[in-house]
Amino acid sequence: MMGVKIVGTGSAVPSRVMTNDDMAKIVETSDEWISTRTGIRSRRYCDAEAGECHRSLVRDAALRALEAAGIAPEQVGVCLVATFTADTCTPSAACLLQADLGMSEDTLCFDLNAACAGFVYSLHVAECLLPGAARPYALVVGADTLSRVMDFTDRTTCVLFGDGAGAAVLECAEGYPELHAVWGSRGDDTSLFAPGVGCDEPSYLHMDGRAVFRFATEVMPRCTREVLERAGVSADDVDRFVYHQANKRIVDYSVKKLGLDPAKCEGNIDHTGNTSAGSVPILLDELVRAGELGSGSRVLMAGFGAGLTWAGALAEFA
């Protein structure tokens, strides 16, 4: 049976740090108001003067993941970028990444938009595509530059989001485990959305916080249980739970409902904010660099986002 393992991770965040006190200079808010409700202390924004943009974050995260995996861009058979805030509507961020890294022209490249669940969605898509790909490695990137779609007069949303990218390299081989992925969508264009190009209103992100909280605290525990059931393992068999960093309250609620060890579920939202598709892979890479994940580690990843979408998967490190 063909399966996949993670063989390398990488991440990239902008140089510009926006603390809660910085946000208070833009909109009526405070560090206390933001941190107690979300767990966020700071987030990162791209600095155009420093040459930072969606494309540069994707490229840098991808290069670091490839370096960690010890493979060259020419060895990649599938290249996916999970995002909804790419610099261009077309060409895709994945096609631009293929050009930037010099990947072979027969590399399967496209973007996937499942918002904050996009990276986990993309891992499963890559798993499905790799057996028929020209080469056995997939480069999967989750990246969003949410500062570009923020309404900085709306204090309920603009304080939540940041920019960033994370990446993982998957290797497909006989005898490797499957991801035991679960996923879903619940068509909803009112709870969390951003108008598209040519609409009568700006492409700012709009969110009904209460509706999203109800949705997230329902699907995150359910998604986790379904992944464990499909894999035939218990929570004790998982080394780390990597949840989408949308709001610390959502994660804490889910962890308590599932009866998980909180030490296995700690996040990074305090210094990243919600980076949408970048959230799960950035945290994943931070854990690898901190020595908390390595060869043989099992990690359960889960995310939720606009759509409304959700996805979960259990991955093993080579």
mmCIF file of C-alpha atoms in Angstrom, residues 25-301:
data_model
loop_
_atom_site.group_PDB
_atom_site.id
_atom_site.type_symbol
_atom_site.label_atom_id
_atom_site.label_comp_id
_atom_site.label_asym_id
_atom_site.label_seq_id
_atom_site.Cartn_x
_atom_site.Cartn_y
_atom_site.Cartn_z
ATOM 1 C CA LYS A 25 -3.105 53.207 17.780
ATOM 2 C CA ILE A 26 -5.161 52.264 14.705
ATOM 3 C CA VAL A 27 -8.496 51.130 16.130
ATOM 4 C CA GLU A 28 -10.291 51.448 19.460
ATOM 5 C CA THR A 29 -8.977 48.448 21.380
ATOM 6 C CA SER A 30 -6.385 47.462 23.992
ATOM 7 C CA ASP A 31 -3.896 44.734 24.760
ATOM 8 C CA GLU A 32 -6.125 43.521 27.583
ATOM 9 C CA TRP A 33 -9.227 43.397 25.352
ATOM 10 C CA ILE A 34 -7.483 41.413 22.605
ATOM 11 C CA SER A 35 -5.369 39.059 24.693
ATOM 12 C CA THR A 36 -8.100 37.989 27.112
ATOM 13 C CA ARG A 37 -10.550 37.227 24.299
ATOM 14 C CA THR A 38 -8.191 35.621 21.782
ATOM 15 C CA GLY A 39 -4.792 34.845 23.322
ATOM 16 C CA ILE A 40 -3.095 37.089 20.736
ATOM 17 C CA ARG A 41 -0.296 39.439 21.787
ATOM 18 C CA SER A 42 1.210 40.243 18.386
ATOM 19 C CA ARG A 43 1.049 39.337 14.709
ATOM 20 C CA ARG A 44 3.230 39.922 11.613
ATOM 21 C CA TYR A 45 2.478 42.065 8.564
ATOM 22 C CA CYS A 46 4.294 42.122 5.249
ATOM 23 C CA ASP A 47 6.489 45.173 4.678
ATOM 24 C CA ALA A 48 6.413 46.150 1.003
ATOM 25 C CA GLU A 49 9.499 48.315 1.397
ATOM 26 C CA ALA A 50 11.392 45.223 2.554
ATOM 27 C CA GLY A 51 10.176 43.315 -0.495
ATOM 28 C CA GLU A 52 7.829 41.118 1.523
ATOM 29 C CA CYS A 53 4.678 39.803 -0.103
ATOM 30 C CA HIS A 54 2.673 36.607 -0.482
ATOM 31 C CA ARG A 55 5.016 35.320 -3.185
ATOM 32 C CA SER A 56 8.160 35.890 -1.111
ATOM 33 C CA LEU A 57 6.663 34.173 1.946
ATOM 34 C CA VAL A 58 5.615 31.148 -0.115
ATOM 35 C CA ARG A 59 9.045 30.915 -1.728
ATOM 36 C CA ASP A 60 10.973 31.225 1.545
ATOM 37 C CA ALA A 61 8.820 28.688 3.416
ATOM 38 C CA ALA A 62 9.101 26.245 0.517
ATOM 39 C CA LEU A 63 12.877 26.575 0.258
ATOM 40 C CA ARG A 64 13.275 25.922 3.979
ATOM 41 C CA ALA A 65 11.059 22.836 3.791
ATOM 42 C CA LEU A 66 13.004 21.466 0.827
ATOM 43 C CA GLU A 67 16.300 22.114 2.597
ATOM 44 C CA ALA A 68 15.037 20.312 5.700
ATOM 45 C CA ALA A 69 13.923 17.384 3.549
ATOM 46 C CA GLY A 70 17.254 17.273 1.760
ATOM 47 C CA ILE A 71 15.747 17.261 -1.709
ATOM 48 C CA ALA A 72 16.040 19.550 -4.728
ATOM 49 C CA PRO A 73 13.107 21.344 -6.384
ATOM 50 C CA GLU A 74 13.562 19.107 -9.441
ATOM 51 C CA GLN A 75 12.514 16.114 -7.316
ATOM 52 C CA VAL A 76 9.047 17.531 -6.585
ATOM 53 C CA GLY A 77 6.165 15.943 -8.480
ATOM 54 C CA VAL A 78 3.231 17.816 -6.910
ATOM 55 C CA CYS A 79 3.218 21.463 -5.791
ATOM 56 C CA LEU A 80 0.161 22.828 -3.993
ATOM 57 C CA VAL A 81 -0.392 26.204 -2.348
ATOM 58 C CA ALA A 82 -3.345 26.582 0.009
ATOM 59 C CA THR A 83 -4.413 30.242 0.023
ATOM 60 C CA PHE A 84 -7.128 32.775 -0.699
ATOM 61 C CA THR A 85 -4.940 35.893 -0.676
ATOM 62 C CA ALA A 86 -2.375 35.277 -3.412
ATOM 63 C CA ASP A 87 -0.783 38.316 -5.066
ATOM 64 C CA THR A 88 -2.536 37.479 -8.348
ATOM 65 C CA CYS A 89 -5.863 35.842 -9.172
ATOM 66 C CA THR A 90 -3.980 34.128 -11.968
ATOM 67 C CA PRO A 91 -1.365 32.765 -12.413
ATOM 68 C CA SER A 92 -1.638 30.701 -9.270
ATOM 69 C CA ALA A 93 0.816 31.044 -6.423
ATOM 70 C CA ALA A 94 1.824 27.422 -7.082
ATOM 71 C CA CYS A 95 2.738 28.179 -10.700
ATOM 72 C CA LEU A 96 4.803 31.183 -9.601
ATOM 73 C CA LEU A 97 6.510 28.981 -7.022
ATOM 74 C CA GLN A 98 7.344 26.467 -9.756
ATOM 75 C CA ALA A 99 9.036 29.259 -11.678
ATOM 76 C CA ASP A 100 10.829 30.719 -8.642
ATOM 77 C CA LEU A 101 12.273 27.363 -7.602
ATOM 78 C CA GLY A 102 12.925 25.990 -11.091
ATOM 79 C CA MET A 103 10.771 22.913 -10.658
ATOM 80 C CA SER A 104 10.246 20.697 -13.695
ATOM 81 C CA GLU A 105 7.513 21.793 -16.085
ATOM 82 C CA ASP A 106 5.619 18.522 -15.625
ATOM 83 C CA THR A 107 5.155 19.264 -11.899
ATOM 84 C CA LEU A 108 1.448 19.318 -11.050
ATOM 85 C CA CYS A 109 0.866 22.848 -9.687
ATOM 86 C CA PHE A 110 -2.287 24.585 -8.497
ATOM 87 C CA ASP A 111 -3.769 26.605 -5.635
ATOM 88 C CA LEU A 112 -6.455 25.313 -3.290
ATOM 89 C CA ASN A 113 -8.864 27.589 -1.448
ATOM 90 C CA ALA A 114 -10.367 26.083 1.678
ATOM 91 C CA ALA A 115 -9.409 29.125 3.784
ATOM 92 C CA CYS A 116 -8.006 28.176 7.192
ATOM 93 C CA ALA A 117 -8.555 24.452 6.538
ATOM 94 C CA GLY A 118 -6.632 24.704 3.268
ATOM 95 C CA PHE A 119 -3.297 23.258 4.336
ATOM 96 C CA VAL A 120 -4.812 20.092 5.799
ATOM 97 C CA TYR A 121 -7.072 19.761 2.732
ATOM 98 C CA SER A 122 -3.980 20.081 0.543
ATOM 99 C CA LEU A 123 -2.083 17.363 2.391
ATOM 100 C CA HIS A 124 -4.834 14.896 1.541
ATOM 101 C CA VAL A 125 -5.053 16.106 -2.068
ATOM 102 C CA ALA A 126 -1.289 15.643 -2.410
ATOM 103 C CA GLU A 127 -1.582 12.165 -0.908
ATOM 104 C CA CYS A 128 -4.143 11.265 -3.579
ATOM 105 C CA LEU A 129 -2.112 12.747 -6.457
ATOM 106 C CA LEU A 130 1.359 11.459 -5.606
ATOM 107 C CA PRO A 131 0.922 7.811 -6.723
ATOM 108 C CA GLY A 132 0.338 9.054 -10.274
ATOM 109 C CA ALA A 133 2.899 11.873 -10.208
ATOM 110 C CA ALA A 134 6.181 11.856 -12.102
ATOM 111 C CA ARG A 135 8.184 12.050 -8.866
ATOM 112 C CA PRO A 136 7.440 10.839 -5.316
ATOM 113 C CA TYR A 137 7.634 14.154 -3.436
ATOM 114 C CA ALA A 138 4.943 16.770 -2.840
ATOM 115 C CA LEU A 139 5.590 20.336 -1.727
ATOM 116 C CA VAL A 140 2.559 21.628 0.168
ATOM 117 C CA VAL A 141 2.443 25.272 1.256
ATOM 118 C CA GLY A 142 -0.159 27.099 3.323
ATOM 119 C CA ALA A 143 0.100 30.881 3.061
ATOM 120 C CA ASP A 144 -2.038 33.951 3.510
ATOM 121 C CA THR A 145 -1.386 37.687 3.695
ATOM 122 C CA LEU A 146 -4.481 38.716 5.574
ATOM 123 C CA SER A 147 -3.315 42.266 6.225
ATOM 124 C CA ARG A 148 -4.280 42.904 2.576
ATOM 125 C CA VAL A 149 -7.949 42.068 3.219
ATOM 126 C CA MET A 150 -8.464 43.694 6.612
ATOM 127 C CA ASP A 151 -10.868 46.550 7.341
ATOM 128 C CA PHE A 152 -8.830 48.480 9.902
ATOM 129 C CA THR A 153 -11.940 50.277 11.141
ATOM 130 C CA ASP A 154 -13.475 46.979 12.312
ATOM 131 C CA ARG A 155 -11.871 46.140 15.637
ATOM 132 C CA THR A 156 -13.674 42.793 15.899
ATOM 133 C CA THR A 157 -11.758 41.345 12.946
ATOM 134 C CA CYS A 158 -8.619 43.366 12.181
ATOM 135 C CA VAL A 159 -6.964 42.494 15.499
ATOM 136 C CA LEU A 160 -7.207 38.755 14.844
ATOM 137 C CA PHE A 161 -5.225 38.168 11.685
ATOM 138 C CA GLY A 162 -1.613 38.136 10.536
ATOM 139 C CA ASP A 163 0.536 37.189 7.540
ATOM 140 C CA GLY A 164 2.663 34.077 7.191
ATOM 141 C CA ALA A 165 3.467 30.874 5.328
ATOM 142 C CA GLY A 166 4.352 27.321 6.269
ATOM 143 C CA ALA A 167 5.320 24.337 4.154
ATOM 144 C CA ALA A 168 5.808 20.600 4.326
ATOM 145 C CA VAL A 169 7.375 18.056 1.996
ATOM 146 C CA LEU A 170 5.610 14.699 1.701
ATOM 147 C CA GLU A 171 7.272 11.552 0.422
ATOM 148 C CA CYS A 172 5.141 8.809 -1.127
ATOM 149 C CA ALA A 173 6.373 5.233 -0.723
ATOM 150 C CA GLU A 174 5.194 1.659 -0.396
ATOM 151 C CA GLY A 175 4.509 0.768 3.216
ATOM 152 C CA TYR A 176 4.103 4.342 4.440
ATOM 153 C CA PRO A 177 0.864 5.072 6.365
ATOM 154 C CA GLU A 178 -2.097 6.933 4.957
ATOM 155 C CA LEU A 179 -3.188 10.246 6.441
ATOM 156 C CA HIS A 180 -6.594 8.949 7.565
ATOM 157 C CA ALA A 181 -7.949 12.323 6.507
ATOM 158 C CA VAL A 182 -11.453 13.609 7.150
ATOM 159 C CA TRP A 183 -12.923 16.760 5.664
ATOM 160 C CA GLY A 184 -16.153 18.575 5.024
ATOM 161 C CA SER A 185 -17.877 21.767 3.977
ATOM 162 C CA ARG A 186 -21.079 23.528 4.918
ATOM 163 C CA GLY A 187 -21.931 26.121 2.300
ATOM 164 C CA ASP A 188 -22.127 29.437 4.140
ATOM 165 C CA ASP A 189 -21.489 32.855 2.588
ATOM 166 C CA THR A 190 -22.473 34.960 5.592
ATOM 167 C CA SER A 191 -20.500 33.773 8.642
ATOM 168 C CA LEU A 192 -17.008 34.318 7.212
ATOM 169 C CA PHE A 193 -16.383 35.751 3.762
ATOM 170 C CA ALA A 194 -14.503 38.254 1.591
ATOM 171 C CA PRO A 195 -16.091 39.764 -1.560
ATOM 172 C CA GLY A 196 -14.305 39.007 -4.811
ATOM 173 C CA VAL A 197 -12.812 41.124 -7.569
ATOM 174 C CA GLY A 198 -15.293 43.450 -9.286
ATOM 175 C CA CYS A 199 -17.847 43.417 -6.468
ATOM 176 C CA ASP A 200 -19.511 46.616 -5.306
ATOM 177 C CA GLU A 201 -17.690 46.535 -1.962
ATOM 178 C CA PRO A 202 -14.016 46.194 -0.989
ATOM 179 C CA SER A 203 -12.581 42.685 -0.606
ATOM 180 C CA TYR A 204 -12.408 42.965 3.168
ATOM 181 C CA LEU A 205 -12.842 39.925 5.387
ATOM 182 C CA HIS A 206 -16.165 39.860 7.231
ATOM 183 C CA MET A 207 -16.863 37.575 10.169
ATOM 184 C CA ASP A 208 -19.731 36.767 12.493
ATOM 185 C CA GLY A 209 -17.609 35.831 15.496
ATOM 186 C CA ARG A 210 -20.341 34.056 17.439
ATOM 187 C CA ALA A 211 -21.384 31.924 14.466
ATOM 188 C CA VAL A 212 -17.785 30.943 13.738
ATOM 189 C CA PHE A 213 -17.162 30.083 17.401
ATOM 190 C CA ARG A 214 -20.232 27.799 17.465
ATOM 191 C CA PHE A 215 -19.148 26.138 14.223
ATOM 192 C CA ALA A 216 -15.530 25.673 15.290
ATOM 193 C CA THR A 217 -16.291 24.234 18.719
ATOM 194 C CA GLU A 218 -18.609 21.718 17.057
ATOM 195 C CA VAL A 219 -16.386 20.521 14.198
ATOM 196 C CA MET A 220 -12.940 20.568 15.820
ATOM 197 C CA PRO A 221 -13.696 17.912 18.467
ATOM 198 C CA ARG A 222 -15.747 15.864 15.987
ATOM 199 C CA CYS A 223 -13.037 16.069 13.349
ATOM 200 C CA THR A 224 -10.411 14.942 15.857
ATOM 201 C CA ARG A 225 -12.464 11.941 16.958
ATOM 202 C CA GLU A 226 -13.121 10.902 13.360
ATOM 203 C CA VAL A 227 -9.414 10.978 12.474
ATOM 204 C CA LEU A 228 -8.542 8.866 15.513
ATOM 205 C CA GLU A 229 -11.317 6.390 14.665
ATOM 206 C CA ARG A 230 -10.199 6.078 11.034
ATOM 207 C CA ALA A 231 -6.611 5.542 12.096
ATOM 208 C CA GLY A 232 -7.593 3.046 14.776
ATOM 209 C CA VAL A 233 -5.522 4.807 17.435
ATOM 210 C CA SER A 234 -6.171 6.628 20.686
ATOM 211 C CA ALA A 235 -5.188 10.154 21.673
ATOM 212 C CA ASP A 236 -2.374 8.621 23.731
ATOM 213 C CA ASP A 237 -0.820 7.314 20.497
ATOM 214 C CA VAL A 238 -0.522 10.873 19.121
ATOM 215 C CA ASP A 239 2.596 12.851 20.005
ATOM 216 C CA ARG A 240 1.176 16.284 19.177
ATOM 217 C CA PHE A 241 -2.127 17.889 18.213
ATOM 218 C CA VAL A 242 -1.650 20.853 15.866
ATOM 219 C CA TYR A 243 -4.845 22.866 15.677
ATOM 220 C CA HIS A 244 -5.628 25.889 13.552
ATOM 221 C CA GLN A 245 -4.690 28.960 15.574
ATOM 222 C CA ALA A 246 -7.832 31.049 15.220
ATOM 223 C CA ASN A 247 -8.609 31.782 18.844
ATOM 224 C CA LYS A 248 -7.142 30.276 22.007
ATOM 225 C CA ARG A 249 -10.607 29.929 23.484
ATOM 226 C CA ILE A 250 -11.673 27.675 20.602
ATOM 227 C CA VAL A 251 -8.636 25.430 21.010
ATOM 228 C CA ASP A 252 -8.992 25.310 24.808
ATOM 229 C CA TYR A 253 -12.681 24.412 24.516
ATOM 230 C CA SER A 254 -11.940 21.618 22.047
ATOM 231 C CA VAL A 255 -9.072 20.236 24.132
ATOM 232 C CA LYS A 256 -11.242 20.154 27.254
ATOM 233 C CA LYS A 257 -14.165 18.549 25.416
ATOM 234 C CA LEU A 258 -11.870 15.827 24.041
ATOM 235 C CA GLY A 259 -10.099 15.292 27.350
ATOM 236 C CA LEU A 260 -6.682 15.802 25.762
ATOM 237 C CA ASP A 261 -3.444 16.614 27.541
ATOM 238 C CA PRO A 262 -3.146 20.425 27.142
ATOM 239 C CA ALA A 263 0.647 20.104 26.921
ATOM 240 C CA LYS A 264 0.175 18.195 23.646
ATOM 241 C CA CYS A 265 -1.989 20.977 22.211
ATOM 242 C CA GLU A 266 -0.150 24.212 22.952
ATOM 243 C CA GLY A 267 -0.172 26.726 20.124
ATOM 244 C CA ASN A 268 1.559 29.866 18.896
ATOM 245 C CA ILE A 269 -1.321 32.285 18.400
ATOM 246 C CA ASP A 270 0.206 34.671 20.955
ATOM 247 C CA HIS A 271 2.864 35.780 18.435
ATOM 248 C CA THR A 272 1.313 34.915 15.048
ATOM 249 C CA GLY A 273 -2.375 35.720 15.244
ATOM 250 C CA ASN A 274 -4.615 33.848 12.817
ATOM 251 C CA THR A 275 -2.628 33.286 9.595
ATOM 252 C CA SER A 276 -5.404 31.255 7.923
ATOM 253 C CA ALA A 277 -3.872 28.553 5.679
ATOM 254 C CA GLY A 278 -0.456 29.348 7.129
ATOM 255 C CA SER A 279 -1.557 28.605 10.685
ATOM 256 C CA VAL A 280 -1.144 24.825 10.914
ATOM 257 C CA PRO A 281 2.139 24.532 8.948
ATOM 258 C CA ILE A 282 3.792 27.456 10.765
ATOM 259 C CA LEU A 283 3.042 25.825 14.118
ATOM 260 C CA LEU A 284 4.154 22.463 12.727
ATOM 261 C CA ASP A 285 7.512 23.907 11.701
ATOM 262 C CA GLU A 286 7.977 25.703 15.032
ATOM 263 C CA LEU A 287 7.499 22.391 16.837
ATOM 264 C CA VAL A 288 10.022 20.668 14.575
ATOM 265 C CA ARG A 289 12.605 23.411 15.135
ATOM 266 C CA ALA A 290 11.982 23.249 18.896
ATOM 267 C CA GLY A 291 12.727 19.511 18.856
ATOM 268 C CA GLU A 292 9.183 18.521 19.866
ATOM 269 C CA LEU A 293 8.557 16.620 16.615
ATOM 270 C CA GLY A 294 10.989 14.421 14.724
ATOM 271 C CA SER A 295 11.498 11.031 13.110
ATOM 272 C CA GLY A 296 8.667 8.670 14.016
ATOM 273 C CA SER A 297 6.485 11.379 15.573
ATOM 274 C CA ARG A 298 2.747 11.247 14.978
ATOM 275 C CA VAL A 299 0.884 14.520 14.669
ATOM 276 C CA LEU A 300 -2.838 15.102 14.314
ATOM 277 C CA MET A 301 -3.621 18.313 12.427
#
